[in-house]
XYZ file of C-alpha atoms in Angstrom:
455
model
C -44.460 119.039 -9.641
C -41.579 119.497 -7.729
C -37.677 120.754 -9.271
C -35.036 118.573 -8.742
C -31.443 118.928 -10.900
C -31.037 117.359 -13.666
C -28.819 113.869 -14.024
C -27.327 113.292 -17.146
C -26.171 110.173 -16.537
C -25.522 107.716 -18.886
C -28.640 103.712 -18.963
C -28.506 100.844 -20.525
C -31.467 98.890 -20.834
C -31.325 94.744 -21.760
C -34.650 93.822 -22.183
C -35.339 89.953 -23.000
C -39.037 88.634 -24.107
C -38.723 84.717 -22.196
C -40.934 82.763 -24.009
C -38.820 83.716 -27.708
C -35.793 83.901 -26.001
C -34.840 86.614 -28.301
C -32.707 90.211 -26.655
C -33.938 92.813 -28.129
C -30.854 96.003 -26.830
C -32.169 99.314 -25.986
C -28.922 102.058 -25.179
C -30.686 105.242 -23.429
C -28.416 108.589 -24.498
C -30.507 111.291 -22.993
C -33.495 113.353 -23.058
C -31.886 114.293 -26.821
C -31.615 110.707 -27.734
C -34.502 109.106 -25.464
C -37.539 108.749 -26.976
C -35.781 108.064 -31.003
C -35.259 104.682 -28.908
C -37.842 104.118 -26.923
C -39.944 104.774 -30.471
C -38.138 101.815 -31.317
C -39.107 99.993 -27.942
C -42.425 100.039 -28.568
C -41.974 99.273 -31.810
C -40.034 95.599 -31.349
C -42.496 95.153 -27.863
C -45.723 94.593 -30.067
C -44.587 92.171 -31.762
C -44.491 90.097 -28.516
C -46.850 89.260 -26.451
C -46.690 91.986 -23.308
C -46.801 89.240 -20.441
C -44.215 87.819 -21.027
C -41.068 90.308 -20.998
C -38.820 91.177 -18.343
C -36.462 93.654 -18.559
C -32.918 94.160 -16.439
C -31.587 97.052 -16.014
C -28.118 97.889 -14.669
C -26.726 101.517 -13.837
C -28.008 105.077 -11.990
C -31.745 106.103 -12.782
C -32.861 103.438 -15.075
C -35.405 102.525 -13.129
C -37.388 106.013 -13.892
C -37.145 106.664 -17.147
C -38.179 103.292 -17.719
C -41.361 103.394 -16.048
C -43.504 104.083 -18.746
C -42.470 101.369 -20.758
C -43.174 99.342 -18.051
C -46.918 100.890 -17.463
C -47.286 101.334 -21.598
C -45.765 97.914 -22.923
C -46.810 95.789 -19.625
C -43.841 94.616 -18.352
C -43.844 91.725 -15.441
C -40.400 92.300 -13.819
C -38.090 95.891 -12.698
C -34.371 94.194 -12.035
C -32.242 96.177 -10.528
C -27.913 95.785 -10.059
C -25.559 97.174 -7.277
C -27.668 99.270 -4.656
C -29.883 100.492 -2.724
C -31.252 103.439 -4.916
C -31.069 106.956 -3.435
C -34.070 107.406 -0.836
C -35.975 110.906 -1.113
C -34.937 114.454 -0.127
C -36.124 114.571 3.496
C -38.395 117.527 2.358
C -40.188 115.686 -0.574
C -43.484 113.978 1.619
C -43.840 117.600 3.263
C -44.127 119.173 -0.525
C -46.028 116.040 -2.004
C -48.479 116.058 -0.080
C -49.513 120.604 -0.946
C -48.712 119.589 -4.107
C -50.947 116.921 -5.147
C -53.018 116.316 -1.967
C -54.911 113.963 -4.421
C -52.186 112.005 -5.340
C -50.734 111.609 -2.077
C -54.467 109.777 -0.656
C -54.060 107.546 -4.021
C -50.340 106.340 -2.679
C -51.487 105.546 0.782
C -54.661 104.152 0.089
C -53.159 101.864 -3.253
C -54.233 97.926 -1.862
C -52.466 95.697 -1.069
C -48.985 94.321 -3.975
C -49.887 97.538 -5.576
C -47.998 101.349 -6.320
C -47.368 102.380 -2.801
C -46.420 105.602 -1.279
C -43.795 103.350 -0.386
C -42.941 102.846 -3.456
C -42.949 106.033 -4.600
C -40.390 107.124 -1.254
C -37.333 104.110 -2.230
C -37.054 104.552 -5.928
C -40.459 106.906 -7.885
C -39.752 110.138 -6.340
C -37.761 110.923 -9.203
C -40.554 111.156 -11.393
C -42.389 114.002 -9.462
C -39.807 116.462 -11.241
C -39.719 118.871 -13.117
C -37.185 117.668 -15.352
C -38.771 114.691 -15.742
C -42.461 115.622 -15.994
C -41.039 117.843 -19.510
C -39.503 114.800 -20.801
C -42.798 112.487 -20.269
C -44.484 114.873 -21.368
C -42.419 116.601 -24.772
C -40.317 113.430 -24.838
C -44.092 110.848 -24.907
C -46.547 113.071 -24.489
C -47.938 111.483 -21.869
C -48.920 113.508 -18.160
C -45.833 115.976 -17.056
C -47.090 113.531 -13.819
C -46.774 110.032 -13.308
C -50.345 108.113 -12.175
C -53.003 111.103 -13.357
C -55.400 111.687 -16.347
C -53.327 114.242 -18.974
C -57.347 116.223 -19.720
C -58.351 116.453 -16.009
C -55.022 115.705 -13.822
C -56.418 113.687 -11.077
C -55.194 110.854 -9.980
C -56.563 107.681 -12.053
C -58.063 105.680 -9.745
C -60.252 103.419 -11.837
C -55.765 102.369 -12.467
C -53.455 101.033 -10.050
C -50.174 99.688 -11.953
C -49.011 96.583 -9.574
C -45.866 96.820 -7.483
C -43.142 96.836 -9.502
C -39.756 93.818 -8.157
C -36.768 94.555 -6.958
C -33.638 93.136 -7.008
C -31.215 93.581 -5.317
C -27.684 92.424 -5.530
C -26.585 92.636 -2.326
C -26.426 91.327 1.150
C -27.655 91.365 3.746
C -25.197 91.302 5.855
C -24.091 94.516 3.934
C -26.633 96.614 3.839
C -29.150 96.734 6.003
C -32.907 96.114 4.735
C -35.500 99.078 6.389
C -38.830 97.679 7.179
C -40.229 100.835 5.169
C -38.312 99.778 2.206
C -41.112 98.252 -0.388
C -42.625 95.240 0.361
C -41.247 93.079 -3.442
C -38.192 94.762 -2.507
C -35.251 91.178 -2.632
C -32.160 91.693 -1.239
C -30.673 87.667 -2.752
C -27.049 88.274 -2.063
C -24.281 89.738 -4.388
C -24.037 88.522 -8.346
C -20.987 86.560 -9.289
C -20.456 86.003 -12.846
C -18.863 82.147 -13.024
C -15.110 82.598 -13.131
C -14.039 81.475 -16.248
C -16.405 83.887 -18.251
C -14.142 86.524 -16.854
C -10.848 86.276 -18.675
C -9.069 88.220 -21.451
C -7.607 84.679 -22.770
C -8.959 81.791 -24.232
C -6.104 79.529 -22.512
C -6.952 81.044 -19.342
C -11.022 80.320 -20.446
C -10.886 77.565 -21.483
C -8.069 75.692 -18.057
C -10.988 77.042 -15.705
C -13.722 76.033 -17.480
C -16.108 73.116 -15.908
C -14.828 69.690 -16.962
C -14.597 66.567 -14.448
C -11.821 64.830 -15.936
C -9.786 67.821 -14.761
C -7.999 67.934 -11.881
C -9.011 71.444 -9.086
C -5.200 71.433 -8.949
C -4.713 72.055 -12.866
C -8.010 75.068 -12.831
C -5.905 76.426 -9.812
C -2.960 77.674 -12.225
C -3.140 80.393 -15.553
C -2.406 79.171 -18.777
C 1.716 79.379 -19.817
C 1.605 82.540 -21.313
C 0.053 83.939 -18.220
C 3.076 82.394 -15.777
C 4.338 85.765 -14.616
C 1.218 86.985 -12.439
C 0.682 83.570 -11.164
C 5.098 83.428 -10.357
C 4.702 87.177 -9.144
C 1.222 86.690 -6.639
C 3.005 83.230 -5.360
C 6.001 84.815 -4.336
C 7.782 84.374 -0.697
C 10.327 86.752 -0.977
C 7.863 89.510 -0.067
C 7.152 90.060 3.698
C 3.425 89.916 2.750
C 1.332 88.369 -0.198
C 1.151 91.686 -3.621
C -1.754 94.851 -3.072
C -3.558 95.537 -5.339
C -4.756 98.126 -7.934
C -7.489 98.785 -10.337
C -9.620 102.177 -11.097
C -11.637 99.857 -13.382
C -13.491 102.596 -16.201
C -12.196 105.303 -14.245
C -9.800 106.219 -16.528
C -12.431 105.978 -19.190
C -13.954 108.352 -17.713
C -12.239 111.546 -17.580
C -11.073 111.469 -13.927
C -7.327 109.789 -14.511
C -6.462 112.815 -16.309
C -2.309 111.861 -15.431
C -1.055 108.789 -15.495
C 2.080 110.155 -14.991
C 0.881 110.935 -11.918
C -0.238 107.895 -10.987
C 2.683 105.876 -11.323
C 5.094 108.350 -9.801
C 2.390 107.873 -6.670
C 2.749 104.126 -6.833
C 6.154 104.151 -7.370
C 7.161 105.846 -4.597
C 5.424 104.894 -2.266
C 7.469 101.047 -3.519
C 10.545 102.114 -2.577
C 9.261 104.088 0.818
C 7.702 100.033 2.196
C 8.665 96.108 1.966
C 5.004 96.023 -0.554
C 4.444 94.801 -3.544
C 1.614 95.329 -6.095
C -0.407 93.900 -8.991
C -1.852 96.833 -10.831
C -5.078 96.221 -13.543
C -5.010 99.102 -15.769
C -8.696 97.893 -17.221
C -6.938 98.594 -20.739
C -6.894 101.495 -20.369
C -4.351 103.155 -23.807
C -3.398 106.316 -21.818
C -2.087 104.451 -18.381
C -0.741 101.867 -20.447
C 1.080 104.365 -22.871
C 2.690 105.199 -20.633
C 3.721 102.176 -18.562
C 5.839 101.369 -21.780
C 7.155 104.850 -20.970
C 8.013 103.946 -18.064
C 9.446 100.077 -18.769
C 11.108 101.246 -21.948
C 12.797 103.271 -20.370
C 14.827 100.068 -18.017
C 16.526 98.129 -19.607
C 16.084 95.313 -16.757
C 12.076 95.711 -16.209
C 12.950 95.453 -20.811
C 14.671 92.647 -21.313
C 12.227 90.752 -18.627
C 9.375 91.531 -19.800
C 10.928 90.507 -23.188
C 11.856 87.114 -21.505
C 8.744 86.045 -19.193
C 5.434 88.552 -19.901
C 3.103 87.893 -21.878
C 2.296 91.177 -24.695
C 0.152 91.795 -21.032
C 1.891 92.352 -18.384
C 5.264 94.459 -17.200
C 7.056 94.198 -14.704
C 8.187 98.111 -13.049
C 9.869 99.459 -10.036
C 12.631 96.657 -9.293
C 9.487 94.295 -10.975
C 7.463 94.806 -8.155
C 5.036 96.079 -9.564
C 3.342 94.339 -12.156
C 1.079 95.500 -14.731
C -1.912 94.079 -16.778
C -3.950 95.135 -18.929
C -6.302 92.112 -19.262
C -8.608 90.234 -17.064
C -8.387 88.173 -14.807
C -11.812 87.203 -12.285
C -10.730 88.932 -8.320
C -12.694 85.821 -7.147
C -9.887 83.599 -7.967
C -6.505 87.321 -7.671
C -8.192 88.759 -4.846
C -7.597 85.805 -2.815
C -3.817 86.160 -3.410
C -3.482 89.546 -2.616
C -3.336 91.530 0.672
C -5.467 94.249 0.337
C -7.795 96.006 -2.344
C -6.965 99.420 -3.545
C -9.985 100.522 -5.147
C -12.203 102.771 -7.330
C -15.715 101.505 -4.789
C -17.419 99.670 -7.367
C -19.890 97.358 -6.575
C -18.746 94.837 -8.392
C -14.821 95.165 -6.614
C -15.481 95.824 -3.268
C -18.703 92.477 -3.166
C -15.741 90.910 -4.105
C -13.139 91.859 -2.027
C -16.131 91.444 0.758
C -16.333 87.354 -0.386
C -12.468 87.077 -0.730
C -12.693 87.848 3.351
C -9.246 90.929 2.186
C -8.997 94.341 3.458
C -9.632 96.931 0.933
C -8.261 100.952 0.479
C -10.981 102.736 -1.526
C -10.409 106.173 -3.477
C -14.424 106.892 -4.275
C -15.081 109.314 -7.312
C -18.520 109.214 -8.689
C -22.465 107.454 -7.301
C -22.249 105.160 -5.400
C -18.918 104.600 -4.915
C -18.861 106.977 -2.169
C -21.913 105.764 -0.285
C -19.433 101.798 -0.234
C -16.531 104.111 0.713
C -18.345 104.512 3.252
C -19.900 102.079 3.666
C -17.493 99.717 3.949
C -15.472 102.312 5.985
C -18.339 102.109 8.622
C -18.185 98.124 8.638
C -14.650 97.582 9.508
C -13.133 96.454 6.895
C -11.238 99.291 5.568
C -10.028 102.577 7.106
C -11.086 106.360 6.247
C -12.036 106.571 2.280
C -8.804 108.715 0.583
C -9.340 111.117 -1.586
C -9.024 111.772 -5.387
C -6.071 114.098 -5.652
C -4.078 110.723 -2.109
C -4.215 108.237 -5.462
C -4.023 110.592 -8.077
C -2.445 114.281 -8.097
C -3.358 116.153 -10.946
C 0.556 117.740 -10.572
C 3.324 115.509 -11.656
C 5.452 117.854 -8.633
C 7.430 116.535 -6.202
C 5.145 117.927 -3.336
C 1.951 116.732 -4.654
C 3.286 113.246 -5.413
C 4.551 112.416 -1.975
C 1.944 113.717 -0.037
C -0.798 111.245 -2.176
C 1.840 108.231 -1.650
C 2.020 109.129 2.693
C -1.664 108.899 2.631
C -1.431 105.778 0.431
C 1.090 104.406 2.035
C -1.560 104.588 5.379
C -4.017 103.597 4.437
C -3.050 100.320 3.544
C -0.601 99.685 6.948
C -4.412 100.583 8.718
C -5.978 97.964 5.973
C -3.255 95.744 6.924
C -3.928 95.957 10.886
C -4.956 92.721 12.950
C -8.591 94.639 13.971
C -9.827 95.362 10.442
C -8.169 91.779 8.688
C -9.808 89.842 11.345
C -13.469 92.671 10.988
C -12.486 91.416 6.387
C -12.687 87.698 7.679
C -15.499 87.442 9.235
C -18.044 90.010 6.682
C -16.484 86.791 4.343
C -17.494 83.564 6.561
C -21.007 85.966 7.249
C -21.668 86.403 3.258
C -20.035 82.557 2.372
C -23.204 81.004 1.931
C -25.008 83.309 0.551
C -26.672 82.510 -2.904
C -27.302 85.635 -4.846
C -28.258 83.976 -7.943
C -29.860 81.062 -6.815
C -31.722 83.833 -4.073
C -32.472 86.190 -8.490
C -33.550 82.569 -9.726
C -36.086 81.544 -6.822
C -38.212 84.816 -6.102
C -38.072 85.160 -10.887
C -40.422 81.404 -10.185
C -41.738 82.665 -7.303
C -42.807 85.770 -8.794
C -42.692 86.473 -12.473
C -42.591 83.308 -14.182
C -45.624 81.493 -14.381
C -45.825 78.067 -14.430
C -45.830 75.955 -17.172
C -48.873 74.352 -17.724
C -48.985 70.518 -17.151
C -49.437 68.201 -20.073
C -47.531 71.062 -22.216
């Protein structure tokens, strides 16, 4: 086995039987809890035929832990969302060939549509590391090395697993599709939920629900409870549209340890520029509590909030920062904003690209660094912000001013004519893509068996 560090990443599996429409959910939390959930899933699947069971995966390393589920339970589809899996280290093939020569030959000589070396190099390589070997043998009672006999340690020459179908939910215009990827990789285009599903407000959700008897204009406006947000976005008293700021789950993941410093940075930018901001707190309670504390200290903001705002909305800093703790679909919001400042999540990135607005990205973990660098390379964002330039750990004036200066410069660069033009160009290129439609097409062609005629 080849040495590599362990990835303690939470995993989530959504398992669907297309015959019975039964949905089974399994959450792999760590190596200690994996055995329990795996056996639980295995018992559930024994009640099914196996052939018509499909697997939906979200996260970073789910495909690796779920691979044995796929082999043992005969699941037909591997569906991976968000971003391309990191390829093997440069020394991986050389070490593999030296330590496992027969298995290397097994993959190199693989027939068409079976697991081959391209699959291993593209996304399955962590299966052959020490930590995964221990997990396979200790928790699953399998051979430490995949595709080998547990007794002889030789490749299973008489067995060839089918190369799994990988559906990537991003655009070829954004992420390159190199020829050395496996043949069963499909780049579908970005996947977006229906707009009406993404409102936290029930009344807004009803307004945006498709209705042939409702005018298009009425479907473009939020409900009366959120008229303040709509009016804030439409206010023409400032020289440009609002700047969106949202960090999604970064707070709940422990990165936003000092909400007050974060708000002080935004206040400093507000005071030194003409921008107005829309801040989505994503319901992170420490940030919401700090917002309410600051709002309570300003009698003007408190009076204005009681007069025009819903309970999930708050004005700060002379009414130039609108704080919102609910959820509004980015596909509705971003076209009404000048710039999107976010953490580099794949969903935020895709929505801003589709809206054709510049972006300022401050990555924190995993694929966020990839998206930040990629957006800068595409010319739709300046260089990524460092974490301390958006959420400094300290409240001292020096840290706040340094962060505010970096954020102000990044927003100014994002609003340059060149970046705005490039963002509009990219949006035009991907506007005709139908990511969900392409994914469904691939499923029908490659996975779901055609219905028998006459049934």
